[in-house]
Each structure stands twice: as C-alpha cells, then as structure tokens.
Amino acid sequence: MSRRRYVARGVPGGYRIWDNRGRRWWGDLYELCPDGLLTELNGEANYERITALLKRYRAQKR
C-alpha cells in the first residue's frame, strides 16, 4: 500500500498540508482545516482540486 502524497497535519496554531513526495510543507497555515480540503486530501487527493480549494480558502482569508 502506498502512502498518500498529501496529508493534513496538526501544527501549533492550526493545520498545514504535508507533501510526502516533496518532503515539505505545501500551502498556507490554516487555523481551522476546511472540510472540503480534508475531504479531498483523504479521498482522491487530486492535485488540481486541492490547488483550487487552497486558492479559494486563501482568498477568503483576505
């Protein structure tokens, strides 16, 4: 069984996305991990959908 590429991980102050393949944090720090993002990360983990969700949540923070 292969490991998922992206996973949400709890960090001080909220959640971040860890890229297992790139071995680095990916995206912004979220105080609350958005449900849509968690669903996608735990489901298909489609790169394009994750990127679109990150852009949408980033825009909401402004």
N, CA, C and O atoms as a Tinker XYZ file with bonds, in Angstrom:
   248  protein
     1  N      0.843000   -1.180000    0.000000    73     2
     2  CA     0.000000    0.000000    0.000000    64     1     3
     3  C      0.886000    1.241000    0.000000    63     2     4     5
     4  O      1.795000    1.345000    0.823000    81     3
     5  N      0.643000    2.162000   -0.888000    73     3     6
     6  CA     1.454000    3.364000   -0.974000    64     5     7
     7  C      0.920000    4.451000   -0.049000    63     6     8     9
     8  O     -0.269000    4.497000    0.267000    81     7
     9  N      1.815000    5.309000    0.369000    73     7    10
    10  CA     1.427000    6.423000    1.225000    64     9    11
    11  C      0.781000    7.505000    0.393000    63    10    12    13
    12  O      1.113000    7.681000   -0.780000    81    11
    13  N     -0.135000    8.224000    0.993000    73    11    14
    14  CA    -0.770000    9.346000    0.308000    64    13    15
    15  C      0.266000   10.434000    0.077000    63    14    16    17
    16  O      1.199000   10.605000    0.861000    81    15
    17  N      0.080000   11.169000   -1.021000    73    15    18
    18  CA     1.031000   12.231000   -1.309000    64    17    19
    19  C      0.831000   13.415000   -0.367000    63    18    20    21
    20  O      1.803000   13.941000    0.175000    81    19
    21  N     -0.417000   13.840000   -0.164000    73    19    22
    22  CA    -0.701000   14.999000    0.672000    64    21    23
    23  C     -1.485000   14.574000    1.902000    63    22    24    25
    24  O     -2.423000   13.784000    1.804000    81    23
    25  N     -1.106000   15.091000    3.047000    73    23    26
    26  CA    -1.842000   14.835000    4.280000    64    25    27
    27  C     -1.927000   16.128000    5.074000    63    26    28    29
    28  O     -1.007000   16.945000    5.051000    81    27
    29  N     -3.039000   16.307000    5.777000    73    27    30
    30  CA    -3.187000   17.449000    6.672000    64    29    31
    31  C     -2.608000   17.049000    8.016000    63    30    32    33
    32  O     -2.912000   15.977000    8.538000    81    31
    33  N     -1.773000   17.913000    8.573000    73    31    34
    34  CA    -1.151000   17.619000    9.858000    64    33    35
    35  C     -1.368000   18.793000   10.802000    63    34    36    37
    36  O     -1.280000   19.957000   10.412000    81    35
    37  N     -1.650000   18.459000   12.032000    73    35    38
    38  CA    -1.790000   19.487000   13.049000    64    37    39
    39  C     -0.437000   20.055000   13.418000    63    38    40    41
    40  O      0.514000   19.306000   13.644000    81    39
    41  N     -0.342000   21.370000   13.481000    73    39    42
    42  CA     0.873000   22.066000   13.894000    64    41    43
    43  C      0.447000   23.128000   14.902000    63    42    44    45
    44  O     -0.741000   23.439000   14.988000    81    43
    45  N      1.370000   23.689000   15.661000    73    43    46
    46  CA     0.986000   24.748000   16.594000    64    45    47
    47  C      0.256000   25.879000   15.862000    63    46    48    49
    48  O      0.797000   26.474000   14.930000    81    47
    49  N     -0.958000   26.165000   16.287000    73    47    50
    50  CA    -1.733000   27.242000   15.671000    64    49    51
    51  C     -2.716000   26.787000   14.619000    63    50    52    53
    52  O     -3.470000   27.615000   14.108000    81    51
    53  N     -2.748000   25.514000   14.269000    73    51    54
    54  CA    -3.713000   25.056000   13.267000    64    53    55
    55  C     -3.267000   23.817000   12.515000    63    54    56    57
    56  O     -2.775000   22.856000   13.106000    81    55
    57  N     -3.449000   23.852000   11.196000    73    55    58
    58  CA    -3.125000   22.720000   10.323000    64    57    59
    59  C     -2.325000   23.199000    9.132000    63    58    60    61
    60  O     -2.484000   24.332000    8.679000    81    59
    61  N     -1.458000   22.323000    8.624000    73    59    62
    62  CA    -0.742000   22.561000    7.367000    64    61    63
    63  C     -0.814000   21.290000    6.546000    63    62    64    65
    64  O     -1.149000   20.222000    7.057000    81    63
    65  N     -0.495000   21.417000    5.265000    73    63    66
    66  CA    -0.515000   20.263000    4.365000    64    65    67
    67  C      0.923000   19.820000    4.132000    63    66    68    69
    68  O      1.784000   20.624000    3.773000    81    67
    69  N      1.172000   18.529000    4.340000    73    67    70
    70  CA     2.495000   17.949000    4.151000    64    69    71
    71  C      2.507000   17.187000    2.841000    63    70    72    73
    72  O      1.622000   16.368000    2.590000    81    71
    73  N      3.498000   17.445000    2.006000    73    71    74
    74  CA     3.696000   16.754000    0.736000    64    73    75
    75  C      4.715000   15.648000    0.980000    63    74    76    77
    76  O      5.904000   15.921000    1.143000    81    75
    77  N      4.247000   14.385000    1.006000    73    75    78
    78  CA     5.149000   13.261000    1.265000    64    77    79
    79  C      6.176000   13.078000    0.166000    63    78    80    81
    80  O      7.319000   12.718000    0.449000    81    79
    81  N      5.802000   13.314000   -1.068000    73    79    82
    82  CA     6.741000   13.114000   -2.177000    64    81    83
    83  C      7.817000   14.197000   -2.167000    63    82    84    85
    84  O      9.003000   13.902000   -2.322000    81    83
    85  N      7.395000   15.467000   -1.983000    73    83    86
    86  CA     8.352000   16.568000   -1.961000    64    85    87
    87  C      9.025000   16.757000   -0.616000    63    86    88    89
    88  O     10.004000   17.494000   -0.502000    81    87
    89  N      8.493000   16.081000    0.416000    73    87    90
    90  CA     9.013000   16.143000    1.767000    64    89    91
    91  C      9.118000   17.571000    2.281000    63    90    92    93
    92  O     10.157000   17.993000    2.787000    81    91
    93  N      7.995000   18.319000    2.137000    73    91    94
    94  CA     7.956000   19.704000    2.610000    64    93    95
    95  C      6.507000   20.119000    2.846000    63    94    96    97
    96  O      5.571000   19.454000    2.403000    81    95
    97  N      6.348000   21.239000    3.558000    73    95    98
    98  CA     5.008000   21.784000    3.761000    64    97    99
    99  C      4.530000   22.390000    2.454000    63    98   100   101
   100  O      5.324000   22.920000    1.677000    81    99
   101  N      3.233000   22.308000    2.217000    73    99   102
   102  CA     2.644000   22.792000    0.967000    64   101   103
   103  C      1.434000   23.639000    1.317000    63   102   104   105
   104  O      0.543000   23.167000    2.023000    81   103
   105  N      1.379000   24.870000    0.844000    73   103   106
   106  CA     0.245000   25.743000    1.119000    64   105   107
   107  C      0.425000   26.532000    2.404000    63   106   108   109
   108  O      1.513000   26.588000    2.977000    81   107
   109  N     -0.668000   27.137000    2.840000    73   107   110
   110  CA    -0.660000   28.032000    3.989000    64   109   111
   111  C     -0.988000   27.308000    5.284000    63   110   112   113
   112  O     -1.408000   26.151000    5.286000    81   111
   113  N     -0.785000   28.022000    6.386000    73   111   114
   114  CA    -1.219000   27.553000    7.694000    64   113   115
   115  C     -2.692000   27.909000    7.841000    63   114   116   117
   116  O     -3.087000   29.040000    7.558000    81   115
   117  N     -3.501000   26.964000    8.276000    73   115   118
   118  CA    -4.926000   27.192000    8.494000    64   117   119
   119  C     -5.227000   27.031000    9.972000    63   118   120   121
   120  O     -4.838000   26.039000   10.587000    81   119
   121  N     -5.929000   28.022000   10.549000    73   119   122
   122  CA    -6.326000   27.904000   11.945000    64   121   123
   123  C     -7.320000   26.761000   12.093000    63   122   124   125
   124  O     -7.243000   25.982000   13.044000    81   123
   125  N     -8.237000   26.664000   11.168000    73   123   126
   126  CA    -9.191000   25.560000   11.108000    64   125   127
   127  C     -9.001000   24.887000    9.766000    63   126   128   129
   128  O     -8.938000   25.566000    8.741000    81   127
   129  N     -8.910000   23.603000    9.749000    73   127   130
   130  CA    -8.731000   22.901000    8.485000    64   129   131
   131  C    -10.087000   22.811000    7.781000    63   130   132   133
   132  O    -11.005000   22.187000    8.312000    81   131
   133  N    -10.234000   23.416000    6.605000    73   131   134
   134  CA   -11.514000   23.409000    5.888000    64   133   135
   135  C    -11.975000   21.990000    5.555000    63   134   136   137
   136  O    -11.178000   21.147000    5.142000    81   135
   137  N    -13.271000   21.740000    5.739000    73   135   138
   138  CA   -13.838000   20.409000    5.496000    64   137   139
   139  C    -13.630000   19.939000    4.063000    63   138   140   141
   140  O    -13.295000   18.776000    3.838000    81   139
   141  N    -13.826000   20.832000    3.085000    73   139   142
   142  CA   -13.655000   20.451000    1.685000    64   141   143
   143  C    -12.236000   20.002000    1.384000    63   142   144   145
   144  O    -12.020000   19.053000    0.630000    81   143
   145  N    -11.288000   20.680000    1.969000    73   143   146
   146  CA    -9.883000   20.333000    1.767000    64   145   147
   147  C     -9.556000   18.990000    2.411000    63   146   148   149
   148  O     -8.871000   18.164000    1.809000    81   147
   149  N    -10.038000   18.767000    3.625000    73   147   150
   150  CA    -9.816000   17.476000    4.280000    64   149   151
   151  C    -10.439000   16.333000    3.498000    63   150   152   153
   152  O     -9.840000   15.266000    3.362000    81   151
   153  N    -11.642000   16.557000    2.983000    73   151   154
   154  CA   -12.323000   15.526000    2.193000    64   153   155
   155  C    -11.511000   15.160000    0.962000    63   154   156   157
   156  O    -11.364000   13.981000    0.642000    81   155
   157  N    -10.981000   16.164000    0.270000    73   155   158
   158  CA   -10.190000   15.899000   -0.933000    64   157   159
   159  C     -8.864000   15.217000   -0.582000    63   158   160   161
   160  O     -8.440000   14.296000   -1.281000    81   159
   161  N     -8.211000   15.656000    0.488000    73   159   162
   162  CA    -6.946000   15.046000    0.888000    64   161   163
   163  C     -7.135000   13.590000    1.289000    63   162   164   165
   164  O     -6.285000   12.748000    0.999000    81   163
   165  N     -8.244000   13.291000    1.954000    73   163   166
   166  CA    -8.490000   11.923000    2.406000    64   165   167
   167  C     -9.142000   11.064000    1.328000    63   166   168   169
   168  O     -9.233000    9.846000    1.481000    81   167
   169  N     -9.595000   11.685000    0.240000    73   167   170
   170  CA   -10.218000   10.947000   -0.857000    64   169   171
   171  C     -9.233000   10.729000   -1.993000    63   170   172   173
   172  O     -8.196000   10.088000   -1.823000    81   171
   173  N     -9.577000   11.277000   -3.159000    73   171   174
   174  CA    -8.742000   11.098000   -4.352000    64   173   175
   175  C     -7.421000   11.845000   -4.284000    63   174   176   177
   176  O     -6.431000   11.408000   -4.871000    81   175
   177  N     -7.394000   12.971000   -3.571000    73   175   178
   178  CA    -6.210000   13.826000   -3.473000    64   177   179
   179  C     -5.775000   14.307000   -4.860000    63   178   180   181
   180  O     -4.596000   14.249000   -5.210000    81   179
   181  N     -6.738000   14.780000   -5.633000    73   179   182
   182  CA    -6.477000   15.314000   -6.966000    64   181   183
   183  C     -5.750000   16.651000   -6.849000    63   182   184   185
   184  O     -6.258000   17.579000   -6.220000    81   183
   185  N     -4.571000   16.755000   -7.448000    73   183   186
   186  CA    -3.729000   17.947000   -7.349000    64   185   187
   187  C     -4.464000   19.208000   -7.788000    63   186   188   189
   188  O     -4.386000   20.232000   -7.110000    81   187
   189  N     -5.170000   19.150000   -8.903000    73   187   190
   190  CA    -5.861000   20.335000   -9.425000    64   189   191
   191  C     -6.964000   20.796000   -8.475000    63   190   192   193
   192  O     -7.116000   21.995000   -8.240000    81   191
   193  N     -7.732000   19.855000   -7.927000    73   191   194
   194  CA    -8.804000   20.218000   -6.989000    64   193   195
   195  C     -8.240000   20.769000   -5.689000    63   194   196   197
   196  O     -8.788000   21.717000   -5.126000    81   195
   197  N     -7.147000   20.183000   -5.209000    73   195   198
   198  CA    -6.525000   20.687000   -3.983000    64   197   199
   199  C     -6.034000   22.113000   -4.204000    63   198   200   201
   200  O     -6.237000   22.977000   -3.351000    81   199
   201  N     -5.395000   22.364000   -5.335000    73   199   202
   202  CA    -4.901000   23.696000   -5.643000    64   201   203
   203  C     -6.046000   24.704000   -5.721000    63   202   204   205
   204  O     -5.928000   25.813000   -5.200000    81   203
   205  N     -7.149000   24.333000   -6.364000    73   203   206
   206  CA    -8.316000   25.223000   -6.465000    64   205   207
   207  C     -8.901000   25.518000   -5.080000    63   206   208   209
   208  O     -9.265000   26.657000   -4.787000    81   207
   209  N     -8.988000   24.498000   -4.237000    73   207   210
   210  CA    -9.506000   24.700000   -2.882000    64   209   211
   211  C     -8.585000   25.615000   -2.083000    63   210   212   213
   212  O     -9.061000   26.492000   -1.361000    81   211
   213  N     -7.271000   25.422000   -2.204000    73   211   214
   214  CA    -6.324000   26.277000   -1.488000    64   213   215
   215  C     -6.466000   27.732000   -1.926000    63   214   216   217
   216  O     -6.436000   28.638000   -1.093000    81   215
   217  N     -6.622000   27.957000   -3.230000    73   215   218
   218  CA    -6.791000   29.336000   -3.719000    64   217   219
   219  C     -8.063000   29.955000   -3.182000    63   218   220   221
   220  O     -8.073000   31.127000   -2.807000    81   219
   221  N     -9.149000   29.173000   -3.139000    73   219   222
   222  CA   -10.425000   29.684000   -2.643000    64   221   223
   223  C    -10.333000   30.034000   -1.155000    63   222   224   225
   224  O    -10.795000   31.095000   -0.736000    81   223
   225  N     -9.739000   29.147000   -0.364000    73   223   226
   226  CA    -9.620000   29.414000    1.076000    64   225   227
   227  C     -8.646000   30.548000    1.361000    63   226   228   229
   228  O     -8.846000   31.311000    2.307000    81   227
   229  N     -7.601000   30.669000    0.561000    73   227   230
   230  CA    -6.653000   31.763000    0.712000    64   229   231
   231  C     -7.330000   33.101000    0.433000    63   230   232   233
   232  O     -7.087000   34.082000    1.136000    81   231
   233  N     -8.185000   33.140000   -0.598000    73   231   234
   234  CA    -8.913000   34.364000   -0.936000    64   233   235
   235  C     -9.892000   34.741000    0.172000    63   234   236   237
   236  O    -10.100000   35.927000    0.426000    81   235
   237  N    -10.492000   33.764000    0.832000    73   235   238
   238  CA   -11.440000   34.033000    1.917000    64   237   239
   239  C    -10.736000   34.646000    3.136000    63   238   240   241
   240  O    -11.352000   35.392000    3.897000    81   239
   241  N     -9.468000   34.335000    3.316000    73   239   242
   242  CA    -8.722000   34.855000    4.465000    64   241   243
   243  C     -8.423000   36.337000    4.309000    63   242   244   245
   244  O     -8.163000   37.012000    5.305000    81   243
   245  N     -8.451000   36.864000    3.088000    73   243   246
   246  CA    -8.098000   38.277000    2.841000    64   245   247
   247  C     -9.228000   39.187000    3.171000    63   246   248
   248  O     -9.106000   40.403000    3.024000    81   247
